[in-house]
CSV table of C-alpha atoms and ligand atoms in Angstrom, one decimal:
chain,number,residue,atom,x,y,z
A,1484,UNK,CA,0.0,0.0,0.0
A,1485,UNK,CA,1.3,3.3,-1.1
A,1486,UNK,CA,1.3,7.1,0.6
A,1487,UNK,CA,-0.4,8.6,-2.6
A,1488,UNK,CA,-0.8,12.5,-3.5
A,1489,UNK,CA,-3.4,13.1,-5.6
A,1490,UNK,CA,-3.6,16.5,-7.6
A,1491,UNK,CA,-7.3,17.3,-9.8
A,1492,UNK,CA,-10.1,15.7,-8.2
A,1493,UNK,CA,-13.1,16.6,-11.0
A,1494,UNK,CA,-14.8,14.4,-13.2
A,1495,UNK,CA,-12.8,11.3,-13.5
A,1496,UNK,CA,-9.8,12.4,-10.9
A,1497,UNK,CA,-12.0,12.3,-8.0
A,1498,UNK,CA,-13.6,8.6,-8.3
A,1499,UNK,CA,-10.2,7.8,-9.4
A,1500,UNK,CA,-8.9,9.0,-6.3
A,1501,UNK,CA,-11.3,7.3,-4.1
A,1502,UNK,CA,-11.7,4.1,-5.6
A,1503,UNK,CA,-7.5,4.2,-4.6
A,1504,UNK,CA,-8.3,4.7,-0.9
A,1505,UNK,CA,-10.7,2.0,-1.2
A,1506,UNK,CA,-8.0,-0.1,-2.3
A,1507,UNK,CA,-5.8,0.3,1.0
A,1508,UNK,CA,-4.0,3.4,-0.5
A,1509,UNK,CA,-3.0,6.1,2.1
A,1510,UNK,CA,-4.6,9.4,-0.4
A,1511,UNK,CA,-3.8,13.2,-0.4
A,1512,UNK,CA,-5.3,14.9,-2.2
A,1513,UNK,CA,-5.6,18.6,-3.8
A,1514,UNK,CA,-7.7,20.8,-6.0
A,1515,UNK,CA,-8.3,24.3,-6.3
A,1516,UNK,CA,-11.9,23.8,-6.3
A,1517,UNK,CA,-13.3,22.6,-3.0
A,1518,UNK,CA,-15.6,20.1,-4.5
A,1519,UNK,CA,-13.8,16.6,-5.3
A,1520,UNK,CA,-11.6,17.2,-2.1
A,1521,UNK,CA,-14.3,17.2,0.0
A,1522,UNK,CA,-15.7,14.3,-1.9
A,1523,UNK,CA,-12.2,12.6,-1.1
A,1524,UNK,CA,-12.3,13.2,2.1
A,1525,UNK,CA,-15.9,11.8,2.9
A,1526,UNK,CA,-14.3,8.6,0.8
A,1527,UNK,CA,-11.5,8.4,3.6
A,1528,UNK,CA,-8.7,10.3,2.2
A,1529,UNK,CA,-7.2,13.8,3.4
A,1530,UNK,CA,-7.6,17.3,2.5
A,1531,UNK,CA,-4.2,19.2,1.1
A,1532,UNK,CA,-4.0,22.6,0.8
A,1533,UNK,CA,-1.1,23.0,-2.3
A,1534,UNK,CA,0.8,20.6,-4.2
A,1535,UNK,CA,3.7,21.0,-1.5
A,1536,UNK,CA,1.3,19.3,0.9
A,1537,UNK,CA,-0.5,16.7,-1.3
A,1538,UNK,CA,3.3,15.2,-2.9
A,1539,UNK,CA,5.0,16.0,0.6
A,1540,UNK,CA,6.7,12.2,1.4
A,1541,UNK,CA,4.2,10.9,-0.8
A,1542,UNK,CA,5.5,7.6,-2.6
A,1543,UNK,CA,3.1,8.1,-5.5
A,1544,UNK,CA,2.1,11.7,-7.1
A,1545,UNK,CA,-1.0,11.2,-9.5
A,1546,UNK,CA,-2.2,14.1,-11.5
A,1547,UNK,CA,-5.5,14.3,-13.5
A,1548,UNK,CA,-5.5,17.8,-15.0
A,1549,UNK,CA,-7.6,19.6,-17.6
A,1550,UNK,CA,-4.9,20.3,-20.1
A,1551,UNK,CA,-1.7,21.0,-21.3
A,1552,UNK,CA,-0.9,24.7,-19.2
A,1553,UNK,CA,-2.9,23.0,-16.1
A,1554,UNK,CA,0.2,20.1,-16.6
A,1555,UNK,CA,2.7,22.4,-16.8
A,1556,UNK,CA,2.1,24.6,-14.2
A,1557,UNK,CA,1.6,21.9,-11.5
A,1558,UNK,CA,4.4,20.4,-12.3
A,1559,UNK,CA,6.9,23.3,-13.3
A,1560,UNK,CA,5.6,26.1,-11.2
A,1561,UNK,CA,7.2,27.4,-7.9
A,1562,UNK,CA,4.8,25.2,-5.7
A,1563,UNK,CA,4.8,22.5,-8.3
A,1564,UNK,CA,5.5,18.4,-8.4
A,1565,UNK,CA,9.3,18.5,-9.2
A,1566,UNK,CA,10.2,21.0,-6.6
A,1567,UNK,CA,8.3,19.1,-3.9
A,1568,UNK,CA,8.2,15.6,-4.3
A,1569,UNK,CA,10.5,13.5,-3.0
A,1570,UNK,CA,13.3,11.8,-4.7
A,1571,UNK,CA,12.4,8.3,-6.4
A,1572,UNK,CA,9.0,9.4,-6.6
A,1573,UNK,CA,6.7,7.9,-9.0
A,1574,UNK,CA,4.7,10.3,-10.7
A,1575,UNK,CA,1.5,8.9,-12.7
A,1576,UNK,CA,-0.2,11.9,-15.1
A,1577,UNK,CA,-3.0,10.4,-15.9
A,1578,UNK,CA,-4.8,13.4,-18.3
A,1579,UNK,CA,-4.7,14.1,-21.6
A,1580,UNK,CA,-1.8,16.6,-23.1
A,1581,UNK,CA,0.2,17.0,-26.0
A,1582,UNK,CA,2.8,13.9,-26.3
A,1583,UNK,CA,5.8,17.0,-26.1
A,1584,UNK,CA,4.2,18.1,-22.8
A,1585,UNK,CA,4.6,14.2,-21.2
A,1586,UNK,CA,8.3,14.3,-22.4
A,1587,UNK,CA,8.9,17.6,-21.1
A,1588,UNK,CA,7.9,16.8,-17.9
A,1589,UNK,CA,9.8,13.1,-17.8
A,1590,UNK,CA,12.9,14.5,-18.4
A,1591,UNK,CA,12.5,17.4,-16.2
A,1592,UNK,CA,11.4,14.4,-13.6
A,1593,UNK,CA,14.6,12.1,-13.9
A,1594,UNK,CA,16.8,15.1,-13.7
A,1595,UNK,CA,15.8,15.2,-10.0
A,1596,UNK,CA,15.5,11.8,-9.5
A,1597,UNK,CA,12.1,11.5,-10.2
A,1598,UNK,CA,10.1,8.4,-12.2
A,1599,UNK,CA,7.6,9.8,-14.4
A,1600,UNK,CA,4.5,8.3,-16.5
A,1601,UNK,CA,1.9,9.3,-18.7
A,1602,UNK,CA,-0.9,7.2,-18.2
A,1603,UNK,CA,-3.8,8.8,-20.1
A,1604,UNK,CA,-7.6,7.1,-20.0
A,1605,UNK,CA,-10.4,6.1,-21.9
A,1606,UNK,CA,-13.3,5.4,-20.6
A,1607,UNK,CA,-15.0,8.1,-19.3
A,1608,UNK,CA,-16.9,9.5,-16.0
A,1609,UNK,CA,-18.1,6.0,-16.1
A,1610,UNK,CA,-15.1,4.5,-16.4
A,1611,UNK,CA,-13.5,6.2,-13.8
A,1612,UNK,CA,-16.9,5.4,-11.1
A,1613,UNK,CA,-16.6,1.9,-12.3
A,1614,UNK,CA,-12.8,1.8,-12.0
A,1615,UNK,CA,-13.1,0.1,-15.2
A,1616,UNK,CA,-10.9,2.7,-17.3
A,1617,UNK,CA,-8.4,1.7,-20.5
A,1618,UNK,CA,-5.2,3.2,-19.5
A,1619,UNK,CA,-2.6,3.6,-22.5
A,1620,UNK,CA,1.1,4.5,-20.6
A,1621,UNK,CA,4.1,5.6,-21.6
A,1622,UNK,CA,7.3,5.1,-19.6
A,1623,UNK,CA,10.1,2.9,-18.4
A,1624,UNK,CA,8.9,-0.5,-18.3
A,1625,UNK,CA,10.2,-1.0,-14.7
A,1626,UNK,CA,8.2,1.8,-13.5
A,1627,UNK,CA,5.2,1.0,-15.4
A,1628,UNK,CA,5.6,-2.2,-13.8
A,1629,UNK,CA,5.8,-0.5,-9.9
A,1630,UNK,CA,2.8,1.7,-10.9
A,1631,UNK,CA,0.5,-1.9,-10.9
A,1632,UNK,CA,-1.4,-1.5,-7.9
A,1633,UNK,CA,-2.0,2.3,-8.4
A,1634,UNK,CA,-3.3,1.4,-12.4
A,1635,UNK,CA,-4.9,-1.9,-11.0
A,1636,UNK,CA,-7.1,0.1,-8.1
A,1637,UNK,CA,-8.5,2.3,-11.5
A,1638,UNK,CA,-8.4,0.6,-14.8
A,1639,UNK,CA,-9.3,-2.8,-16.2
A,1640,UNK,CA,-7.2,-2.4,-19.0
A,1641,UNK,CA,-3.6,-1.3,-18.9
A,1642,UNK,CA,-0.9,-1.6,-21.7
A,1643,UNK,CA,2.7,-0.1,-22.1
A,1644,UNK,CA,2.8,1.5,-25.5
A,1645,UNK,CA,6.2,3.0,-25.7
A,1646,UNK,CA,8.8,5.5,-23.7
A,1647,UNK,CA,7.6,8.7,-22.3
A,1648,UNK,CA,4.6,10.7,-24.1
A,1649,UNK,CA,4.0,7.1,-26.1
A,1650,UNK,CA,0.5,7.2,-23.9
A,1651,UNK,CA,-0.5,10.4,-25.4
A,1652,UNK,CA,-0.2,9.5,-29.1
A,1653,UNK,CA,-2.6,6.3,-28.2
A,1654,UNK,CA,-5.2,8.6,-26.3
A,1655,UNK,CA,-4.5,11.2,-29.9
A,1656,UNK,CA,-5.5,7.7,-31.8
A,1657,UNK,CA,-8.5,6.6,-29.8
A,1658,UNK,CA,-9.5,10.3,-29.6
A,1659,UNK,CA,-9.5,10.3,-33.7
A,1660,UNK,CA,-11.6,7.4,-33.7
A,1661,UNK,CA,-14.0,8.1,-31.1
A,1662,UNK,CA,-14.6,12.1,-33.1
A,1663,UNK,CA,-14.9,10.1,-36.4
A,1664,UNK,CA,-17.4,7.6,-35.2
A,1665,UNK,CA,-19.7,10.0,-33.6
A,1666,UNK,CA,-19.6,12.2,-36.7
A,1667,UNK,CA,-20.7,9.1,-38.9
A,1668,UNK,CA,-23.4,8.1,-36.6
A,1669,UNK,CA,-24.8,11.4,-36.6
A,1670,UNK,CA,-24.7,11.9,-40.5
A,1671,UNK,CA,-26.4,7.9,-40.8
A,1672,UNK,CA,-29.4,9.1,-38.4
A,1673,UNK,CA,-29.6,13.0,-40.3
A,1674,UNK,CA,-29.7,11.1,-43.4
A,1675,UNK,CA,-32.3,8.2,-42.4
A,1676,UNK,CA,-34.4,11.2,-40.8
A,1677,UNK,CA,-34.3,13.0,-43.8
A,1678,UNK,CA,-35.5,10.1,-46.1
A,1679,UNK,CA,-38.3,9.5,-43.6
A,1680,UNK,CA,-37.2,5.9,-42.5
A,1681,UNK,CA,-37.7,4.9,-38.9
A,1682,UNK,CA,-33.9,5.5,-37.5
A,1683,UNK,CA,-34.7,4.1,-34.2
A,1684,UNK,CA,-34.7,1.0,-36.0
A,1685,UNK,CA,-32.5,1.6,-38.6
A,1686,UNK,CA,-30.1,2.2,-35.8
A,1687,UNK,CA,-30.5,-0.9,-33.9
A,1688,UNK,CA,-29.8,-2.9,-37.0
A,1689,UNK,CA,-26.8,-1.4,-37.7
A,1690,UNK,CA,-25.5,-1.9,-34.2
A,1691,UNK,CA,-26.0,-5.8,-34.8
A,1692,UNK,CA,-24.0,-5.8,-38.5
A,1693,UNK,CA,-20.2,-4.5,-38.9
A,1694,UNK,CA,-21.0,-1.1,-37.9
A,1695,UNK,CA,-21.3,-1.8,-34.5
A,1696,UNK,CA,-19.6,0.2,-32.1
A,1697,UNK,CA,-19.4,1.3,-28.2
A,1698,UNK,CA,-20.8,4.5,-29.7
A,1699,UNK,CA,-23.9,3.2,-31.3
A,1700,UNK,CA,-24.4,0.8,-28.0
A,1701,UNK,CA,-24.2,3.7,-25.5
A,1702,UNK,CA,-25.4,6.8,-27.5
A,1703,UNK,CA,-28.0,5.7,-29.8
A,1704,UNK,CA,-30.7,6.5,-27.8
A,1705,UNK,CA,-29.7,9.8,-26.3
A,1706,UNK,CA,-28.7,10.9,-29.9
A,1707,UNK,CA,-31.7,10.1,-31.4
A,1708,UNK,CA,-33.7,11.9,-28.1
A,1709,UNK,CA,-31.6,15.1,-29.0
A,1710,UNK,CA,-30.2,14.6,-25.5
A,1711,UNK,CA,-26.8,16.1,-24.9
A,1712,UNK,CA,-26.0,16.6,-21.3
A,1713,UNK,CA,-22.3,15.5,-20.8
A,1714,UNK,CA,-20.5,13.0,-21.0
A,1715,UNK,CA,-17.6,14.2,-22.3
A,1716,UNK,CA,-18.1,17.8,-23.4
A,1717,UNK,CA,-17.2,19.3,-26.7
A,1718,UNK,CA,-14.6,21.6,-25.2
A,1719,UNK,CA,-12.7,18.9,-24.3
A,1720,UNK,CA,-13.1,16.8,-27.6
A,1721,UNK,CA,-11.7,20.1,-29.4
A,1722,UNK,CA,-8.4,20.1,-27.4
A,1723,UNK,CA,-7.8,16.6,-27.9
A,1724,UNK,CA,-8.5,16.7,-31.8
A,1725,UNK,CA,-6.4,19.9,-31.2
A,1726,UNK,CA,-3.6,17.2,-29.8
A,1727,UNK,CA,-4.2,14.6,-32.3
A,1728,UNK,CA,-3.6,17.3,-35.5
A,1729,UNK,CA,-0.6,18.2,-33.8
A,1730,UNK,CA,0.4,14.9,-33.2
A,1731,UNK,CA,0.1,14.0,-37.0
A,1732,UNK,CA,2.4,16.9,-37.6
A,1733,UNK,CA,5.1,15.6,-35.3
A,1734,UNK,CA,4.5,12.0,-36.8
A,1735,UNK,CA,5.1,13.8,-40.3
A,1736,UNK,CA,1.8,11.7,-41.5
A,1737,UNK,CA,-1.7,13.2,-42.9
A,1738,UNK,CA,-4.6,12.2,-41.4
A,1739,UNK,CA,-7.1,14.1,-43.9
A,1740,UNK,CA,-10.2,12.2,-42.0
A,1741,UNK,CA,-9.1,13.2,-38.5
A,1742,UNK,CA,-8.5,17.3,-39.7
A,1743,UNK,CA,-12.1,16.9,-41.1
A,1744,UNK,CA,-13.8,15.8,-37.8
A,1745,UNK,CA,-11.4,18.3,-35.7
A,1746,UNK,CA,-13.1,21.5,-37.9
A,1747,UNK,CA,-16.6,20.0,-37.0
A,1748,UNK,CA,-15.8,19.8,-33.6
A,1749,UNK,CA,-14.4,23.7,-33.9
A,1750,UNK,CA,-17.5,23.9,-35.3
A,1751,UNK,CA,-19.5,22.5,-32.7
A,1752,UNK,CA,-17.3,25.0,-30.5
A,1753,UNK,CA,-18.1,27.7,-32.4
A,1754,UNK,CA,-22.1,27.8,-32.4
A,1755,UNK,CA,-22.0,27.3,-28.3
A,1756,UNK,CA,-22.1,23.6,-28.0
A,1757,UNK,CA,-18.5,23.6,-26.2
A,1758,UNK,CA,-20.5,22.4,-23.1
A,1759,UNK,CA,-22.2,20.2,-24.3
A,1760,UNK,CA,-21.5,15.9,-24.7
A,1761,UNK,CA,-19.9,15.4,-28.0
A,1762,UNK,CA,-22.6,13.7,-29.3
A,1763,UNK,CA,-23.8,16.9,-30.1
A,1764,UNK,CA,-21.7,16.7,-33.3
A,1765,UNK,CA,-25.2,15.7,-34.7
A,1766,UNK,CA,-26.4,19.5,-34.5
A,1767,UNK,CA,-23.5,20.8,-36.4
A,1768,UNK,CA,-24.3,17.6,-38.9
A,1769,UNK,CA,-27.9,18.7,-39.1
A,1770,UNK,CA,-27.4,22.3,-39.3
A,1771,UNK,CA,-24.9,21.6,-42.3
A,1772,UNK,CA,-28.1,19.9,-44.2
A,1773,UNK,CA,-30.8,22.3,-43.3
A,1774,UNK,CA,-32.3,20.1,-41.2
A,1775,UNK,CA,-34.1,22.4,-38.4
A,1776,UNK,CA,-32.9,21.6,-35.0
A,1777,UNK,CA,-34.8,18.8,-33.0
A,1778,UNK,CA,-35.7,19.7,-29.3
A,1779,UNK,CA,-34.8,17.1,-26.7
A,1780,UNK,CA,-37.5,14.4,-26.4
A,1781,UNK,CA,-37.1,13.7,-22.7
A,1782,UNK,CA,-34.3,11.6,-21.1
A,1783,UNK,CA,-33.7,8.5,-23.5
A,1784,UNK,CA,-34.4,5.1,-22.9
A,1785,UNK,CA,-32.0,2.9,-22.5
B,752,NAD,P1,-12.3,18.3,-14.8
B,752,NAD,O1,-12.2,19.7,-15.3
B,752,NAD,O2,-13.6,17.8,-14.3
B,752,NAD,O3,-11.2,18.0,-13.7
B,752,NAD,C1,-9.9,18.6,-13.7
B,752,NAD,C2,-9.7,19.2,-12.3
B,752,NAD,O4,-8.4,19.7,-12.2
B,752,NAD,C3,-10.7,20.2,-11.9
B,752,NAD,O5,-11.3,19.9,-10.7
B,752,NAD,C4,-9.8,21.5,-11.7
B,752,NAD,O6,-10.2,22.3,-10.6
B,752,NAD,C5,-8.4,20.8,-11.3
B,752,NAD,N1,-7.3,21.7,-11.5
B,752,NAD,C6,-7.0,22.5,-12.6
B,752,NAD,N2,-5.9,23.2,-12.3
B,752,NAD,C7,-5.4,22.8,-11.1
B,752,NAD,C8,-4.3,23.2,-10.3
B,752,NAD,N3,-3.4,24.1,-10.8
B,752,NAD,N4,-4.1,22.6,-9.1
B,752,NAD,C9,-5.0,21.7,-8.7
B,752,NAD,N5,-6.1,21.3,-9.4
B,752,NAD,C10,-6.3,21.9,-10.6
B,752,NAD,O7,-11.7,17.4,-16.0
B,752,NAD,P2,-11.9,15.8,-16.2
B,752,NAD,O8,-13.2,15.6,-17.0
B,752,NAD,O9,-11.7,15.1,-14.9
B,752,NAD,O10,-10.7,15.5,-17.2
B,752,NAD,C11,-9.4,15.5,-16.8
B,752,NAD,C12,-8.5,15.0,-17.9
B,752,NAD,O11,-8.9,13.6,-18.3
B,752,NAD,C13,-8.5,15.8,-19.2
B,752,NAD,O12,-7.3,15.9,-19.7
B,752,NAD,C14,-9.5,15.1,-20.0
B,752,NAD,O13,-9.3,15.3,-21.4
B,752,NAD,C15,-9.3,13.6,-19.7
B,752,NAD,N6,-10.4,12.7,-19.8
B,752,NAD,C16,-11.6,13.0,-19.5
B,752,NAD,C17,-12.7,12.1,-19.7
B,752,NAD,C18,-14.1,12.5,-19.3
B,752,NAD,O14,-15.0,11.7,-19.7
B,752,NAD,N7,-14.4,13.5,-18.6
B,752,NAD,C19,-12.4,10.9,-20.2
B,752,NAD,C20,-11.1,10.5,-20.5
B,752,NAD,C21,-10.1,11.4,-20.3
């Protein structure tokens, strides 16, 4: 069992965090909103008030961070991870940045001793309550190896990809996929609506043939209710098909599909939907063919 500081307790951090007390783990943790570290604390764990308290003599610093300047300053900054933690630490950043960002920090890490992965997630808010979560890391393999029980207390699925930032260009991949999907789903039910054929059903048959997906399986429903509540939002889809262009560029590849669903997610972005679940691609797919914006239908069935 491991003394564990836990910095960024929202969405997925915070049942992250407390499924790892639940698993015998000794947890700090710290946020700059009150919320998820009050949460952690009803769960059993303890309240920090900085990074300097949450990674003080803690053996294991975990960090699940909006993005890249969130990363960079918890970690770089005055107060941050590499000043205070100590030596040998092993430090698990679990969100999603740009693959440069995870490097930067490794190196920074092992110049003062410190072991550092990035250990991004799919799954979702779900994922992360069910401790069910596919986590794609990038790191030495021995201390991908000693970060078991901390990867074991949150995901299901754990893989070592590559060296440091490797995680990042897997979660730019899966991110690709999951945009592209949800953009093709929402263009199959615009066009069955706009023929007049009963999509419910056209839907559910597609779902049983080669098309099926997670995405058809979980989102069917509340796509086809006009039912958008997040999820994951929009904003968050557009910086990580923001990392996943960028990523291309550092690969020296083209991904022409992948820049196609990043500008309909800037779209989305653009006409307000930013907070919204990216499923609500399908508005920016409708309002692209005309098709008069449907109001919600009331929570969708299962
Ligand atoms: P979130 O905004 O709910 O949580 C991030 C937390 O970090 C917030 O509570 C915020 O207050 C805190 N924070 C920001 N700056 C801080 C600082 N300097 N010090 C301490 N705390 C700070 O975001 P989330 O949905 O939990 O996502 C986190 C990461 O996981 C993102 O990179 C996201 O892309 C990725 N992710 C999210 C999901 C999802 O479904 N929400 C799924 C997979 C991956």
């Amino acid at each position: 069992m491991s003394t564990i500081g836990f910095i960024g307790l929202g969405v997925m951090g915070c049942p992250m965090a407390v499924h790892l007390v639940r698993a015998g783990h000794d947890v700090t943790g710290y946020d700059v909103v009150p919320k998820g570290v009050d949460a952690l604390v009803a769960a059993g764990g303890s309240a920090a008030s900085g990074v300097p308290g949450a990674v003080a003599g803690a053996e294991v610093v975990a960090t699940m961070l909006p993005q890249d300047e969130h990363v960079e300053a918890v970690y770089f900054g005055p107060d941050g991870v590499l000043e205070n933690a100590a030596p040998g630490a092993l430090c698990v950043d679990f969100s999603t940045v740009r693959p440069e960002t995870s490097a930067r920090v490794a190196a920074a890490g092992r110049e003062r001793g410190l072991r550092v992965l990035d250990a991004p997630v799919s799954g979702g808010e779900r994922g992360a309550e069910d401790a069910v979560l596919s986590i794609m890391v990038g790191g030495d393999e021995a201390d991908v190896a000693a970060a078991a029980p901390v990867f074991e207390a949150v995901g299901a699925t754990v893989e070592r990809v590559g060296g440091s930032g490797a995680g990042q260009y897997v979660k730019a991949a899966n991110q690709l996929v999951v945009g592209g999907t949800y953009a093709l789903v929402a263009e199959a039910i615009v066009l069955m609506e706009a023929a007049g054929v009963d999509a419910r059903a056209g839907l559910e048959v597609i779902a049983g043939g080669l098309a099926a997906s997670r995405v058809l399986d979980l989102k069917r429903a509340s796509m086809l209710a006009r039912e958008f509540a997040p999820g994951f939002r929009i904003d968050l889809h557009h910086k990580d098909m923001g990392i996943a262009t960028a990523a291309a560029r550092s690969a020296g590849v083209a991904l022409p599909m992948t820049g196609m669903v990043a500008q309909l997610v800037a779209a989305a972005r653009a006409k307000g939907y930013g907070p919204l679940d990216h499923s609500a691609l399908l508005k920016v797919v409708e309002d692209l063919s005309g098709r008069p914006a449907r109001p919600a239908s009331g929570p969708a069935a299962a």
